[in-house]
mmCIF file of C-alpha atoms in Angstrom:
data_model
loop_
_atom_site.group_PDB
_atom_site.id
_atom_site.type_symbol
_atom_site.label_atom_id
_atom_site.label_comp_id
_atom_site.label_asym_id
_atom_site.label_seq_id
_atom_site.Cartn_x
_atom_site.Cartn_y
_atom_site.Cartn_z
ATOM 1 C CA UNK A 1 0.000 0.000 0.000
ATOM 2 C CA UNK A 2 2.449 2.200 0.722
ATOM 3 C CA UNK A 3 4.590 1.611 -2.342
ATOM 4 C CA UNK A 4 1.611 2.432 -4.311
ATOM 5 C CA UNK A 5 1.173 5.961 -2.644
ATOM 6 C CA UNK A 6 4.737 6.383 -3.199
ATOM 7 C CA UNK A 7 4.312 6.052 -6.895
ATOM 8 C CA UNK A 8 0.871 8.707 -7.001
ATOM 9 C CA UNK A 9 3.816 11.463 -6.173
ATOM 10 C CA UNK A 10 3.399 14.574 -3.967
ATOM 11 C CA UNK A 11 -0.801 14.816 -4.975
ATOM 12 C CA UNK A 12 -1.192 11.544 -2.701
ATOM 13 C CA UNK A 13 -0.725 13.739 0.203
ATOM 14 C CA UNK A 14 -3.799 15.835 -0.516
ATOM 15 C CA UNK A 15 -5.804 13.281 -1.088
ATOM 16 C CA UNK A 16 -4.874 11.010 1.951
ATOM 17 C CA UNK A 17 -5.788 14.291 3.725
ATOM 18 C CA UNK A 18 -9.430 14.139 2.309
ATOM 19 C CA UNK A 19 -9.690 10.659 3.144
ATOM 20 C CA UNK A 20 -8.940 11.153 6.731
ATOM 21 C CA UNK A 21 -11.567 14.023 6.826
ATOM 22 C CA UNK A 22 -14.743 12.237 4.917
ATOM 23 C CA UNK A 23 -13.857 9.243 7.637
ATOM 24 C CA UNK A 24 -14.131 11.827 10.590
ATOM 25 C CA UNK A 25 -16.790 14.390 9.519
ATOM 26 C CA UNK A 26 -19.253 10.704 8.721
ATOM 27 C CA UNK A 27 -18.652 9.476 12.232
ATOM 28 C CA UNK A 28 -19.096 12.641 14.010
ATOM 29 C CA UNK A 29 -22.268 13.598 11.714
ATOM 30 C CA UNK A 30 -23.488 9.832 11.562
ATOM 31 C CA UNK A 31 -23.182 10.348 15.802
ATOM 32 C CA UNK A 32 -24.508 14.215 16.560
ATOM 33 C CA UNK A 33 -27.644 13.654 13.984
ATOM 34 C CA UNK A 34 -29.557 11.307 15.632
ATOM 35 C CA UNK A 35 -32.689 12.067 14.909
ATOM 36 C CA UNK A 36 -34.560 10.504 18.332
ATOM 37 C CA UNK A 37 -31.826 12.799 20.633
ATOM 38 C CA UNK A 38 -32.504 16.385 17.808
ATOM 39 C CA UNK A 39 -36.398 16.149 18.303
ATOM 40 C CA UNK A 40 -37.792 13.827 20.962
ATOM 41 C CA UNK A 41 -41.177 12.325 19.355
ATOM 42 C CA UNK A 42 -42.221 12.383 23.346
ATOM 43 C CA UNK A 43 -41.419 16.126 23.906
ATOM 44 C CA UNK A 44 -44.323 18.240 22.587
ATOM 45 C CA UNK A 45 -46.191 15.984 25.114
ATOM 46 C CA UNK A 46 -44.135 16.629 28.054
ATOM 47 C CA UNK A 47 -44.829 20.183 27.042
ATOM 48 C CA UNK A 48 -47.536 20.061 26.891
ATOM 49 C CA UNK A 49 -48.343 18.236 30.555
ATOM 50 C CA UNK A 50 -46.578 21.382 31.644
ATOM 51 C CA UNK A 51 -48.504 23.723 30.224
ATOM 52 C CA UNK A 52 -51.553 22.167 31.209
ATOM 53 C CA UNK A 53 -50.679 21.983 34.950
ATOM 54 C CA UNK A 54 -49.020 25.250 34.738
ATOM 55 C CA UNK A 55 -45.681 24.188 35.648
ATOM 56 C CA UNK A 56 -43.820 26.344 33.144
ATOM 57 C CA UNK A 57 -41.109 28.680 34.518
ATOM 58 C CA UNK A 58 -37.737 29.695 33.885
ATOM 59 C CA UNK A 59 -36.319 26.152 35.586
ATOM 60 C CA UNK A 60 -38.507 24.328 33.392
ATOM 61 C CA UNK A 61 -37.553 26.882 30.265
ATOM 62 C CA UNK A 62 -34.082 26.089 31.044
ATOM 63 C CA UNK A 63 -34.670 22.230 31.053
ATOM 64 C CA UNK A 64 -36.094 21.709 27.832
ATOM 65 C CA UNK A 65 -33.887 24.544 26.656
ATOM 66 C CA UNK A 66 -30.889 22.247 27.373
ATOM 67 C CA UNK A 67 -32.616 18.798 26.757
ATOM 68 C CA UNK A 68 -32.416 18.624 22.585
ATOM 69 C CA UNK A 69 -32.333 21.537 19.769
ATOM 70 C CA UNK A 70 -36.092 20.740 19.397
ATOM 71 C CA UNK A 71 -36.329 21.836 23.139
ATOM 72 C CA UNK A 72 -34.499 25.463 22.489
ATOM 73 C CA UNK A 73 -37.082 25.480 19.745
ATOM 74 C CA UNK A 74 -40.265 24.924 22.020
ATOM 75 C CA UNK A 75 -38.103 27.265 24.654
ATOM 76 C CA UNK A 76 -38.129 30.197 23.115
ATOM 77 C CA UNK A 77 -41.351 29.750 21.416
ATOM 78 C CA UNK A 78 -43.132 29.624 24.894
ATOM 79 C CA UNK A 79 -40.357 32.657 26.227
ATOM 80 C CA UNK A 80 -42.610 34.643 24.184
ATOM 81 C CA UNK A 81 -46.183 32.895 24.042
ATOM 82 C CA UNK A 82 -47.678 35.719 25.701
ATOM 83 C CA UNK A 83 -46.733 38.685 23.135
ATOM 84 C CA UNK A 84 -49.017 36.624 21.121
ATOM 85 C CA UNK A 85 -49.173 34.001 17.815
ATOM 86 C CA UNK A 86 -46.976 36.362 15.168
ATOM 87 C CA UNK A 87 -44.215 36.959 18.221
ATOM 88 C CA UNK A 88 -44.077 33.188 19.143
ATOM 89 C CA UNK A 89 -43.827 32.395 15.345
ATOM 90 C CA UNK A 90 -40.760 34.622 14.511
ATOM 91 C CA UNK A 91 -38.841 33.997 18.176
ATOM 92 C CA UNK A 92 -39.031 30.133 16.835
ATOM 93 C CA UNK A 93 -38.331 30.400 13.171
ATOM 94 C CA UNK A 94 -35.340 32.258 14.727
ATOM 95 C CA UNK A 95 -33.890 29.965 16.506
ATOM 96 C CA UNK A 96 -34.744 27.301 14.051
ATOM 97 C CA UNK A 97 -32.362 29.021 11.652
ATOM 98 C CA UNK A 98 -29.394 28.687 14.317
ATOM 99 C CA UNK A 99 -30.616 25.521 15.177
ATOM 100 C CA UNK A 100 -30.502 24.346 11.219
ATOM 101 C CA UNK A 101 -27.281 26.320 10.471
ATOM 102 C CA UNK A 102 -25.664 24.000 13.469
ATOM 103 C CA UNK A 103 -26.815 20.633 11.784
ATOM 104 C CA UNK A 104 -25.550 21.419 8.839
ATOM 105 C CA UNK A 105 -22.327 22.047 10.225
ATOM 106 C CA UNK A 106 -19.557 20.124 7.733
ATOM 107 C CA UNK A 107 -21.711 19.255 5.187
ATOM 108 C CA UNK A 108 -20.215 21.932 3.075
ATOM 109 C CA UNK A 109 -16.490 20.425 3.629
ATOM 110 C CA UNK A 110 -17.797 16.684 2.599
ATOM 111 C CA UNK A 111 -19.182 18.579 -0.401
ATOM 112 C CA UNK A 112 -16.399 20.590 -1.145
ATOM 113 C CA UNK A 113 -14.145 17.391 -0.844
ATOM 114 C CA UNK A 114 -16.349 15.231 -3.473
ATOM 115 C CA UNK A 115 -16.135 17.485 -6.169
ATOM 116 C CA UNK A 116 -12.256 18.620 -5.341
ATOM 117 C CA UNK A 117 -11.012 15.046 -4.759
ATOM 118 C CA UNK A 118 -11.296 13.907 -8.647
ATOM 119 C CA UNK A 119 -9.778 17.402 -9.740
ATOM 120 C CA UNK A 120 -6.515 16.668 -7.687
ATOM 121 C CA UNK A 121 -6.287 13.133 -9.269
ATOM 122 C CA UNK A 122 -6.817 14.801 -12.581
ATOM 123 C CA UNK A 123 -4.030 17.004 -11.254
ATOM 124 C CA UNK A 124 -2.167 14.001 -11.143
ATOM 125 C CA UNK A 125 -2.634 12.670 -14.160
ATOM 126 C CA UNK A 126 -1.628 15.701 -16.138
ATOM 127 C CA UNK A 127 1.543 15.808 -13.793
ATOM 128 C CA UNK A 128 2.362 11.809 -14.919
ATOM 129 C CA UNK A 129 1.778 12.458 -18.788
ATOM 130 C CA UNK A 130 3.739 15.518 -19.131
ATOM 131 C CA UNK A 131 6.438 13.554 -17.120
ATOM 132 C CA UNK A 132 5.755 10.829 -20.077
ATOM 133 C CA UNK A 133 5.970 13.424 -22.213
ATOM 134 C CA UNK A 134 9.133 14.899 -21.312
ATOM 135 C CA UNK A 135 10.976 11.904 -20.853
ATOM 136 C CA UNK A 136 10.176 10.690 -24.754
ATOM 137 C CA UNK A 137 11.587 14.194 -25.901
ATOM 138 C CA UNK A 138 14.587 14.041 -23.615
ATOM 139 C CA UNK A 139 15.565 10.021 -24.333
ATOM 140 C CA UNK A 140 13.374 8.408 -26.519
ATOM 141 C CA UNK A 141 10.195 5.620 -26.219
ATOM 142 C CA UNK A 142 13.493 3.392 -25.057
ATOM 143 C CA UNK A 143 13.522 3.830 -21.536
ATOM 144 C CA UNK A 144 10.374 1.745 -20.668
ATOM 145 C CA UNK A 145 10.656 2.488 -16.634
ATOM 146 C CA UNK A 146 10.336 5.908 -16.921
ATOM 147 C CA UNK A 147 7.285 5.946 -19.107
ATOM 148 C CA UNK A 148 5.954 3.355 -17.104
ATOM 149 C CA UNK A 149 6.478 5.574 -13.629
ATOM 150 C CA UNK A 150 5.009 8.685 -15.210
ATOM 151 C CA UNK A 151 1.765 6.849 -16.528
ATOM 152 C CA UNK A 152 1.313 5.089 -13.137
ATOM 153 C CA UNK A 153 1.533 7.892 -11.498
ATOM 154 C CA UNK A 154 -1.297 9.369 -13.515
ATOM 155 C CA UNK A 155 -4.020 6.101 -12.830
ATOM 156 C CA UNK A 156 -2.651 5.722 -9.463
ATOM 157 C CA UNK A 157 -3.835 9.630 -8.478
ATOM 158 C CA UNK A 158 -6.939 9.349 -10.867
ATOM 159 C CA UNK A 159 -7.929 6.013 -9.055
ATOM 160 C CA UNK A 160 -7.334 7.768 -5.802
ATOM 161 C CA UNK A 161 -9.266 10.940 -5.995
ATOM 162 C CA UNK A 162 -12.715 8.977 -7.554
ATOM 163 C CA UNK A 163 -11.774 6.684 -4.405
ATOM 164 C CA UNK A 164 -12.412 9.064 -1.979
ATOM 165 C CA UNK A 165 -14.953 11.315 -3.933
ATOM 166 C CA UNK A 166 -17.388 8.999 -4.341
ATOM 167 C CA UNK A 167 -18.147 8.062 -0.531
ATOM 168 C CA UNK A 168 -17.739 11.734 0.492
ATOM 169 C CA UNK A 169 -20.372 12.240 -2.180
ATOM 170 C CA UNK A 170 -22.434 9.560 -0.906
ATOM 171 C CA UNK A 171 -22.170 10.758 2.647
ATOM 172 C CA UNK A 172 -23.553 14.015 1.964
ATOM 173 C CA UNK A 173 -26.370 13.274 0.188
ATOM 174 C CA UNK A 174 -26.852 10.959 2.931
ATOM 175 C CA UNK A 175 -26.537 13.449 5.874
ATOM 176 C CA UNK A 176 -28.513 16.411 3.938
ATOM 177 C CA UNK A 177 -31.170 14.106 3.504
ATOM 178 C CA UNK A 178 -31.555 13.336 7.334
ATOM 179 C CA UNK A 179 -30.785 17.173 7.957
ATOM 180 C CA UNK A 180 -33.586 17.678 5.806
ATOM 181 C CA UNK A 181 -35.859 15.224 7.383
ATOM 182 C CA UNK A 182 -35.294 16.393 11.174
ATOM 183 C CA UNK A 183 -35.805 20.045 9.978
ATOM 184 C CA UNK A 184 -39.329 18.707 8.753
ATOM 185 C CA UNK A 185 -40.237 17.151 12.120
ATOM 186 C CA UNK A 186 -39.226 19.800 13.976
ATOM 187 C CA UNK A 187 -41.052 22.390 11.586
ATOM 188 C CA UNK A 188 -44.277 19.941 12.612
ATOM 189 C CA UNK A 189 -43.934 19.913 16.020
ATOM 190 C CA UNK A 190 -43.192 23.722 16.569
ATOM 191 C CA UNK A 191 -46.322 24.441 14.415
ATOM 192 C CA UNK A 192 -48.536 22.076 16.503
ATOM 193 C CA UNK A 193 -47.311 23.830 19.932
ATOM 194 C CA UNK A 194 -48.077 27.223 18.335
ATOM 195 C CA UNK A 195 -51.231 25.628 17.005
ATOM 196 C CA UNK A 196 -52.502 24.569 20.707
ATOM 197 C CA UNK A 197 -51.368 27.651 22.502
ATOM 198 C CA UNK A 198 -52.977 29.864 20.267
ATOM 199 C CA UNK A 199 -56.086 28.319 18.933
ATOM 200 C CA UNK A 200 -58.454 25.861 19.824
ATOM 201 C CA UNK A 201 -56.750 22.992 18.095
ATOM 202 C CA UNK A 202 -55.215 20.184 20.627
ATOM 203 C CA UNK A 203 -52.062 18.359 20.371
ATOM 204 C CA UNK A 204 -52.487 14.995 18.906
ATOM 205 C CA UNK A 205 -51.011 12.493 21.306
ATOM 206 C CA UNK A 206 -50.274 14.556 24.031
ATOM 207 C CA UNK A 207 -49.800 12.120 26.536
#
């Protein structure tokens, strides 16, 4: 194995680089977006037990601020309940954003690494055929071992950089997709608390 990086030149180092990132952005997204510990199915009843017996306060405020992001969302939804439906709506869409905007966090960089891990093999392989290249002007189509280096060199970095581009491309498709699908749930459970505070409609489940 490491013979074969040896021969992909100087561009292996990049890549090996990417590599090590896709592996430790997909554990540490595959761990911090679990979906059950983001937005608690159970929560919006808890809530709502609260609200019913009147126990909400700034200890309980700080609890479910602290238990999940879906919990900052119902937080500082019912911080400002009583300025009324519009208020409530805004404080939450709020910190939904900041709330979204940390979920996504890396996504970008395994994004960014799919599309620039194939241009740094192609990198590579224009590196190995103008070495080719230049070796056939400077002694000929005689010396077999050189052409052969410079044209490994080129499939060795191409093969690389698809290598790791293709399961950094899978992963965040992957990971938007849940991002995508938590945002939903949480978009339905913050409308269903503003729904019960502020009109006559009751939330589904609630115990």
């Amino acid at each position: 194995m490491f013979e074969i990086i040896k021969s992909g030149g100087w561009l292996m180092l990049p890549i090996l680089f990417c590599s090590v990132a896709v592996i430790a952005i997909s554990i540490e997204r595959f761990w911090t977006l679990n979906p059950q510990r983001i937005a608690p199915r159970t929560l919006l009843g808890e809530v709502w037990v609260w609200l019913k017996s009147n126990q909400v306060n700034g200890e309980k405020l700080k609890e479910l601020r602290d238990s999940s992001p879906l919990g900052r969302i119902f937080a500082a939804g019912l911080s400002n309940s009583r300025y009324g439906r519009e208020v409530m709506r805004d404080s939450i869409e709020e910190t939904a954003s900041q709330v979204v905007h940390e979920l996504e966090r890396f996504l970008n960089a395994l994004g960014t690494i799919a599309a620039v891990a194939p241009l740094i093999g192609l990198l590579g392989t224009v590196i190995g055929m103008i070495q080719v290249f230049t070796a056939i002007m400077l002694e000929g189509t005689g010396n077999a071992g050189i052409l052969a280096g410079g044209i490994s060199q080129a499939l060795i970095t191409t093969a690389a950089g698809l290598t790791v581009a293709i399961p950094a491309l899978m992963a965040h498709r992957f990971f938007q997709r849940r991002v995508d699908t938590i945002v939903v749930t949480m978009e339905q459970e913050a409308v269903k608390l503003v729904d019960a505070l502020h009109s006559d409609r009751k939330i589904e489940n609630a115990a």
